[in-house]
CSV table of C-alpha atoms in Angstrom, one decimal:
chain,number,residue,atom,x,y,z
A,202,MET,CA,14.4,-10.9,0.9
A,203,LYS,CA,11.1,-11.7,3.1
A,204,LYS,CA,8.1,-13.2,2.4
A,205,LEU,CA,5.9,-10.7,0.6
A,206,ILE,CA,8.5,-9.3,-1.7
A,207,SER,CA,10.2,-12.7,-2.5
A,208,THR,CA,6.8,-14.2,-3.7
A,209,LEU,CA,6.3,-10.7,-5.8
A,210,CYS,CA,9.7,-11.3,-7.4
A,211,ALA,CA,9.3,-14.6,-8.1
A,212,ALA,CA,5.9,-14.4,-9.5
A,213,ALA,CA,7.0,-11.5,-11.8
A,214,MET,CA,10.0,-13.5,-13.1
A,215,SER,CA,7.9,-16.5,-13.7
A,216,CYS,CA,5.9,-14.6,-15.7
A,217,ALA,CA,8.8,-13.1,-17.4
A,218,LEU,CA,10.2,-16.5,-18.5
A,219,VAL,CA,7.6,-17.6,-20.1
A,220,LEU,CA,5.8,-14.4,-21.6
A,221,PRO,CA,8.5,-11.9,-21.7
A,222,LEU,CA,6.6,-8.3,-21.7
A,223,ASN,CA,3.4,-9.6,-20.7
A,224,ALA,CA,1.8,-10.6,-17.5
A,225,CYS,CA,0.7,-14.2,-17.4
A,226,GLY,CA,-2.8,-14.8,-18.6
A,227,LYS,CA,-5.3,-14.4,-21.1
A,228,ASP,CA,-6.0,-10.6,-22.6
A,229,ASP,CA,-9.3,-11.7,-23.9
A,230,TYR,CA,-11.4,-8.6,-22.5
A,231,GLY,CA,-15.2,-8.5,-22.0
A,232,THR,CA,-15.5,-7.4,-18.7
A,233,ILE,CA,-12.7,-5.8,-16.8
A,234,HIS,CA,-11.5,-7.5,-14.0
A,235,VAL,CA,-10.5,-5.1,-10.6
A,236,TYR,CA,-8.7,-6.4,-8.1
A,237,MET,CA,-7.8,-4.5,-4.4
A,238,PRO,CA,-6.3,-5.2,-0.9
A,239,ASP,CA,-8.8,-5.2,1.6
A,240,GLY,CA,-8.4,-2.1,3.8
A,241,ALA,CA,-8.0,1.3,2.6
A,242,PRO,CA,-7.1,0.1,-1.0
A,243,ALA,CA,-10.7,-1.2,-1.4
A,244,ILE,CA,-12.1,2.1,0.3
A,245,ALA,CA,-10.5,4.0,-2.7
A,246,LEU,CA,-13.0,1.9,-5.2
A,247,ALA,CA,-16.0,1.7,-2.9
A,248,ALA,CA,-18.0,4.2,-4.7
A,249,LEU,CA,-17.7,2.4,-7.8
A,250,MET,CA,-18.8,-0.9,-6.3
A,251,ASP,CA,-21.5,0.6,-4.5
A,252,SER,CA,-22.9,1.8,-7.8
A,253,GLY,CA,-22.1,-1.3,-9.7
A,254,TYR,CA,-19.9,0.6,-12.1
A,255,SER,CA,-20.8,-1.2,-15.6
A,256,GLY,CA,-18.6,-3.6,-17.6
A,257,PHE,CA,-15.9,-3.6,-14.6
A,258,ASP,CA,-15.9,-6.6,-12.1
A,259,PHE,CA,-14.5,-5.9,-8.4
A,260,THR,CA,-13.0,-8.4,-6.3
A,261,VAL,CA,-11.7,-7.6,-2.9
A,262,VAL,CA,-8.5,-9.6,-1.5
A,263,PRO,CA,-6.6,-10.2,1.4
A,264,SER,CA,-3.3,-7.8,1.2
A,265,ASP,CA,-1.0,-10.6,1.0
A,266,THR,CA,-2.5,-12.0,-2.0
A,267,ILE,CA,-2.7,-8.9,-4.4
A,268,GLY,CA,0.8,-9.5,-5.7
A,269,GLY,CA,-0.1,-12.8,-7.3
A,270,VAL,CA,-3.2,-11.8,-8.7
A,271,VAL,CA,-1.3,-9.0,-10.7
A,272,SER,CA,1.4,-10.9,-11.8
A,273,ASN,CA,-0.6,-13.9,-12.9
A,274,GLY,CA,-2.7,-11.9,-15.3
A,275,THR,CA,-5.5,-12.6,-13.3
A,276,ALA,CA,-6.4,-8.8,-12.4
A,277,ASP,CA,-6.9,-6.6,-15.4
A,278,MET,CA,-6.6,-3.6,-13.1
A,279,ALA,CA,-5.5,-3.4,-9.4
A,280,ILE,CA,-5.0,-1.3,-6.6
A,281,MET,CA,-1.5,-2.7,-5.0
A,282,PRO,CA,1.4,-1.3,-2.8
A,283,ILE,CA,3.4,1.2,-4.5
A,284,ASP,CA,7.0,-0.9,-4.0
A,285,ALA,CA,5.0,-3.9,-5.2
A,286,ALA,CA,4.1,-2.9,-8.5
A,287,ALA,CA,7.5,-1.1,-9.1
A,288,THR,CA,8.9,-4.7,-8.5
A,289,LEU,CA,6.7,-6.4,-10.6
A,290,TYR,CA,7.5,-3.8,-13.5
A,291,ASN,CA,11.1,-4.0,-13.1
A,292,GLY,CA,10.6,-7.9,-13.5
A,293,ARG,CA,9.2,-7.3,-16.7
A,294,VAL,CA,5.2,-7.8,-15.9
A,295,ASP,CA,3.2,-5.7,-18.5
A,296,ILE,CA,2.0,-3.4,-16.0
A,297,VAL,CA,1.6,0.7,-16.0
A,298,MET,CA,0.7,2.8,-13.2
A,299,LEU,CA,-2.7,4.6,-13.8
A,300,SER,CA,-2.6,6.6,-10.5
A,301,VAL,CA,-1.6,7.1,-6.8
A,302,ASN,CA,-4.5,6.4,-4.6
A,303,THR,CA,-3.5,6.6,-1.0
A,304,HIS,CA,-0.9,8.6,0.3
A,305,GLY,CA,0.0,7.3,3.6
A,306,ASN,CA,-2.3,5.7,6.2
A,307,LEU,CA,0.5,4.7,8.6
A,308,TYR,CA,0.4,5.6,12.5
A,309,MET,CA,1.9,4.4,15.5
A,310,VAL,CA,-0.3,3.3,18.3
A,311,GLY,CA,1.3,3.9,22.0
A,312,GLY,CA,0.8,5.0,25.4
A,313,GLU,CA,1.4,8.6,24.6
A,314,GLU,CA,1.0,11.2,21.9
A,315,ASN,CA,3.3,13.2,19.7
A,316,ILE,CA,6.4,11.4,20.3
A,317,SER,CA,9.5,11.7,18.0
A,318,LEU,CA,11.8,9.2,16.0
A,319,GLN,CA,14.3,9.7,18.7
A,320,ASP,CA,11.8,8.3,21.4
A,321,LEU,CA,12.2,5.3,19.8
A,322,LYS,CA,15.5,4.1,20.7
A,323,GLY,CA,15.7,1.3,23.4
A,324,LYS,CA,11.9,0.7,22.6
A,325,ARG,CA,10.2,-2.4,21.1
A,326,LEU,CA,8.4,-1.4,17.9
A,327,GLY,CA,5.9,-4.1,16.2
A,328,VAL,CA,5.3,-3.3,12.4
A,329,ILE,CA,3.2,-4.8,9.8
A,330,GLY,CA,4.3,-5.3,6.2
A,331,GLN,CA,8.0,-6.6,6.2
A,332,GLY,CA,9.7,-5.7,2.9
A,333,SER,CA,6.7,-3.6,1.8
A,334,VAL,CA,5.6,0.2,2.2
A,335,PRO,CA,5.0,0.5,6.1
A,336,ASP,CA,8.5,-1.3,6.9
A,337,ASN,CA,10.5,0.4,3.9
A,338,THR,CA,9.0,4.1,4.7
A,339,LEU,CA,9.8,3.6,8.5
A,340,ARG,CA,13.5,2.3,7.8
A,341,MET,CA,14.1,5.1,5.5
A,342,LEU,CA,13.3,7.5,8.0
A,343,LEU,CA,15.1,6.0,10.6
A,344,LYS,CA,18.1,5.7,8.2
A,345,ASP,CA,18.1,9.3,7.5
A,346,ALA,CA,17.7,10.3,11.0
A,347,ASP,CA,21.0,8.5,11.8
A,348,ILE,CA,19.0,5.7,14.2
A,349,GLU,CA,19.6,2.3,14.0
A,350,SER,CA,17.2,-0.6,14.1
A,351,GLU,CA,17.4,-4.5,14.4
A,352,ILE,CA,15.1,-7.0,14.2
A,353,SER,CA,14.6,-8.4,18.1
A,354,ALA,CA,11.8,-9.3,20.7
A,355,SER,CA,13.7,-7.7,23.4
A,356,ALA,CA,14.5,-3.9,23.9
A,357,VAL,CA,18.2,-3.3,22.7
A,358,SER,CA,20.1,-0.1,24.2
A,359,GLY,CA,20.7,2.8,21.7
A,360,LYS,CA,18.2,1.1,18.6
A,361,VAL,CA,14.7,0.4,17.9
A,362,ALA,CA,13.9,-3.3,18.5
A,363,LEU,CA,11.4,-4.4,15.7
A,364,THR,CA,9.2,-7.0,15.3
A,365,TYR,CA,7.1,-7.9,12.3
A,366,ASN,CA,3.7,-9.7,12.0
A,367,ALA,CA,0.1,-8.7,11.0
A,368,ALA,CA,-1.9,-6.5,12.7
A,369,THR,CA,-4.2,-9.2,14.0
A,370,ALA,CA,-1.0,-10.7,16.1
A,371,LEU,CA,0.7,-7.3,16.9
A,372,ILE,CA,-2.5,-5.6,18.5
A,373,PRO,CA,-2.6,-8.9,21.4
A,374,MET,CA,1.1,-8.2,21.8
A,375,TYR,CA,1.0,-4.7,22.4
A,376,LYS,CA,-2.2,-5.2,24.7
A,377,GLN,CA,-0.2,-7.3,26.6
A,378,GLY,CA,3.0,-5.2,27.1
A,379,ASN,CA,5.2,-7.3,24.8
A,380,LEU,CA,5.6,-4.3,22.7
A,381,ASP,CA,5.9,-0.5,23.5
A,382,TYR,CA,4.5,0.8,20.1
A,383,ILE,CA,3.1,-0.8,16.9
A,384,LEU,CA,2.9,0.6,13.4
A,385,LEU,CA,-0.3,0.0,11.6
A,386,GLY,CA,-2.2,1.2,8.9
A,387,GLU,CA,-5.4,2.7,9.2
A,388,PRO,CA,-8.0,1.0,9.9
A,389,ALA,CA,-6.4,-1.4,11.8
A,390,VAL,CA,-5.3,2.0,13.8
A,391,THR,CA,-8.7,2.4,15.2
A,392,ASN,CA,-9.1,-1.2,15.9
A,393,ALA,CA,-6.1,-1.2,17.6
A,394,ILE,CA,-6.8,1.8,19.8
A,395,ASN,CA,-10.6,0.4,20.7
A,396,ALA,CA,-9.1,-2.9,21.4
A,397,THR,CA,-6.0,-1.4,23.9
A,398,GLY,CA,-6.6,2.1,24.7
A,399,GLY,CA,-4.0,3.3,23.3
A,400,LYS,CA,-3.4,6.7,21.6
A,401,ILE,CA,-1.8,7.9,17.8
A,402,ALA,CA,2.0,8.2,19.0
A,403,MET,CA,3.1,9.4,15.7
A,404,ASP,CA,1.8,10.0,12.3
A,405,MET,CA,4.1,8.9,10.1
A,406,GLN,CA,2.7,10.9,7.0
A,407,ALA,CA,3.4,14.1,9.0
A,408,VAL,CA,7.1,13.0,10.1
A,409,TRP,CA,7.5,12.0,6.6
A,410,LYS,CA,6.6,15.5,5.2
A,411,ALA,CA,8.8,17.2,8.0
A,412,ALA,CA,11.8,15.1,7.1
A,413,TYR,CA,11.3,15.4,3.0
A,414,ASP,CA,10.5,19.3,2.5
A,415,GLY,CA,6.5,18.9,2.6
A,416,GLN,CA,6.3,16.0,0.5
A,417,GLU,CA,3.9,13.3,0.5
A,418,PHE,CA,4.8,9.7,0.0
A,419,PRO,CA,2.5,7.2,-2.3
A,420,GLN,CA,1.6,4.4,-0.6
A,421,ALA,CA,-0.9,2.3,-3.1
A,422,CYS,CA,-1.8,2.6,-6.6
A,423,LEU,CA,-4.0,1.5,-9.4
A,424,VAL,CA,-2.3,-0.3,-12.3
A,425,ALA,CA,-3.3,-2.2,-15.5
A,426,LYS,CA,-2.3,-4.6,-17.8
A,427,GLY,CA,-0.4,-2.8,-20.7
A,428,SER,CA,-2.6,-4.9,-23.2
A,429,LEU,CA,-5.5,-3.3,-21.7
A,430,VAL,CA,-4.7,-0.1,-22.0
A,431,LYS,CA,-3.5,-0.4,-25.4
A,432,ASN,CA,-6.9,-2.2,-26.5
A,433,ARG,CA,-9.4,-0.5,-24.1
A,434,LYS,CA,-7.6,2.9,-23.4
A,435,GLY,CA,-11.4,4.9,-23.7
A,436,ASP,CA,-12.6,2.7,-21.2
A,437,VAL,CA,-9.8,3.1,-19.0
A,438,ASN,CA,-9.6,6.9,-19.4
A,439,LYS,CA,-13.5,6.8,-18.1
A,440,PHE,CA,-12.9,4.5,-15.1
A,441,LEU,CA,-10.1,6.8,-14.1
A,442,ALA,CA,-12.2,9.7,-14.4
A,443,ALA,CA,-15.1,8.1,-12.3
A,444,VAL,CA,-12.4,7.3,-9.5
A,445,GLU,CA,-11.3,10.8,-9.4
A,446,GLU,CA,-14.7,11.8,-9.2
A,447,SER,CA,-15.7,9.6,-6.1
A,448,ASP,CA,-12.9,11.3,-3.9
A,449,GLY,CA,-14.6,12.3,-0.7
A,450,TRP,CA,-17.6,9.7,-1.2
A,451,ALA,CA,-16.4,7.3,1.2
A,452,GLU,CA,-15.7,9.8,4.1
A,453,GLN,CA,-19.7,11.1,3.4
A,454,ASN,CA,-20.5,7.5,3.2
A,455,PRO,CA,-18.7,5.6,5.4
A,456,ASP,CA,-21.6,2.8,6.3
A,457,LYS,CA,-22.4,2.4,2.3
A,458,ALA,CA,-18.4,1.6,2.0
A,459,LEU,CA,-18.3,-0.6,4.2
A,460,LYS,CA,-21.2,-2.4,2.8
A,461,ALA,CA,-19.5,-2.3,-0.7
A,462,VAL,CA,-16.1,-3.6,0.3
A,463,GLU,CA,-17.8,-6.7,2.3
A,464,ALA,CA,-20.0,-7.4,-0.8
A,465,ASN,CA,-17.2,-7.8,-3.0
A,466,MET,CA,-14.8,-10.0,-0.9
A,467,LYS,CA,-13.5,-12.8,-2.4
A,468,GLU,CA,-15.7,-15.7,-1.6
A,469,GLY,CA,-14.6,-17.4,1.7
A,470,ASN,CA,-13.0,-14.3,3.2
A,471,GLN,CA,-14.2,-11.9,5.4
A,472,THR,CA,-13.3,-8.1,5.4
A,473,THR,CA,-11.0,-7.0,8.4
A,474,LEU,CA,-12.8,-3.6,8.2
A,475,LYS,CA,-14.9,-3.8,11.8
A,476,VAL,CA,-16.5,-0.7,11.6
A,477,LEU,CA,-15.9,2.6,9.4
A,478,SER,CA,-16.4,6.1,10.1
A,479,ALA,CA,-15.6,9.6,8.6
A,480,GLN,CA,-12.8,10.0,10.9
A,481,ILE,CA,-11.1,6.5,9.7
A,482,VAL,CA,-11.4,7.2,6.0
A,483,GLN,CA,-10.3,10.8,6.7
A,484,ARG,CA,-6.7,9.3,8.1
A,485,CYS,CA,-6.7,6.6,5.2
A,486,ASN,CA,-5.4,9.6,3.0
A,487,ILE,CA,-7.3,8.5,0.1
A,488,SER,CA,-7.3,10.7,-3.2
A,489,ALA,CA,-6.7,9.7,-7.0
A,490,VAL,CA,-3.7,11.4,-8.3
A,491,PRO,CA,-2.9,10.3,-12.0
A,492,ALA,CA,0.1,9.1,-12.9
A,493,THR,CA,1.5,12.3,-14.8
A,494,GLU,CA,1.1,14.2,-12.0
A,495,ALA,CA,2.3,11.7,-9.1
A,496,LYS,CA,5.3,10.8,-11.3
A,497,ALA,CA,7.9,13.1,-9.4
A,498,GLN,CA,7.0,12.3,-6.2
A,499,CYS,CA,7.0,8.5,-6.8
A,500,LYS,CA,10.3,9.1,-8.5
A,501,SER,CA,11.6,10.4,-5.2
A,502,TYR,CA,10.3,7.5,-3.3
A,503,PHE,CA,11.7,4.7,-5.5
A,504,THR,CA,15.2,6.6,-5.3
A,505,LYS,CA,14.8,6.3,-1.8
A,506,LEU,CA,14.1,2.7,-2.1
A,507,ASN,CA,16.8,2.3,-4.4
A,508,GLY,CA,19.1,3.4,-1.8
A,509,LEU,CA,17.7,1.3,1.2
A,510,THR,CA,19.5,-2.2,1.7
A,511,ALA,CA,17.1,-5.1,2.0
A,512,TYR,CA,17.3,-7.3,4.8
A,513,GLU,CA,20.6,-10.1,4.9
A,514,LEU,CA,21.0,-9.4,1.5
A,515,GLY,CA,23.2,-6.3,1.2
A,516,THR,CA,21.4,-5.4,-2.4
A,517,PRO,CA,18.7,-2.4,-2.7
A,518,VAL,CA,15.2,-2.9,-1.6
A,519,LEU,CA,13.9,-2.0,-5.2
A,520,ALA,CA,16.6,-2.9,-7.5
A,521,LYS,CA,16.4,0.1,-10.2
A,522,VAL,CA,13.9,3.1,-10.3
A,523,PRO,CA,11.0,2.2,-12.8
A,524,ASP,CA,11.5,4.2,-16.2
A,525,ASP,CA,8.9,6.8,-17.4
A,526,LYS,CA,6.9,3.9,-19.4
A,527,PHE,CA,5.9,3.1,-16.1
A,528,TYR,CA,3.6,6.0,-15.7
A,529,TYR,CA,0.3,6.0,-17.9
A,530,LYS,CA,-0.6,9.0,-20.2
A,531,PRO,CA,-4.1,9.3,-21.2
């Protein structure tokens, strides 16, 4: 398994060996600590960070560290990729999903607009998030369209040649002509367009909807420790209501949202958000949907993940579809 998911699984199983049904770390609740990855997930909670929501402490961390702070119990609540949350839950980390908060912010950048999946054959595609939502979503779409892919720095006849890296590395590679397209998440998409003069070649959300009967796909969700839900359910419900009420705030207040993210970055880190506008926030596709309402959509996505083979292992990307206890009931 690739680095991100391997790290998440190892952390999850480490906790399970020490404390079977509970995340590692203490459940000594006073202030509730909320963590989120930099980028769209942080924007989803920007309104609450801006207002200084009482009783809660917010920390924005680099995206590749969010799994660790959930599995080791540092985070009481966190926004994280939906597949990573399911992997940790399957690994017996004591979390529940409270809501789905981003519903796809993935776009391909290239030299032309409105390309199709078939147009990717014989092309070199750079992709973020190997083994996570961006990669898995792409591979599910390619699989169901009967389009083959392989990891290769060079073009492969009749197949999509995939190169994996962070957005900060893929953007220069595309600009230098070493890639034909790059698959990124907003707001990195805007950074890429501004840096390269490229265009949005494909809206992955639209492609997904066209392939799967108008469904959206869940990209990032808000999770909480099971012990927090048990001991502080009233506070959890109030927080969830506040998150839902804040929908649309960042789009109307992009400058304030950016400042809120910057102010809550973990010490020693800087946000990757260079600019934030109403259009960028809109393309982040942020909306808080309670777990009970999002369950069917999530189960559909998880079932597809379970049918997708992990690189080099011949096993499912997601070992099993999480049971109903994964979904929080207020």
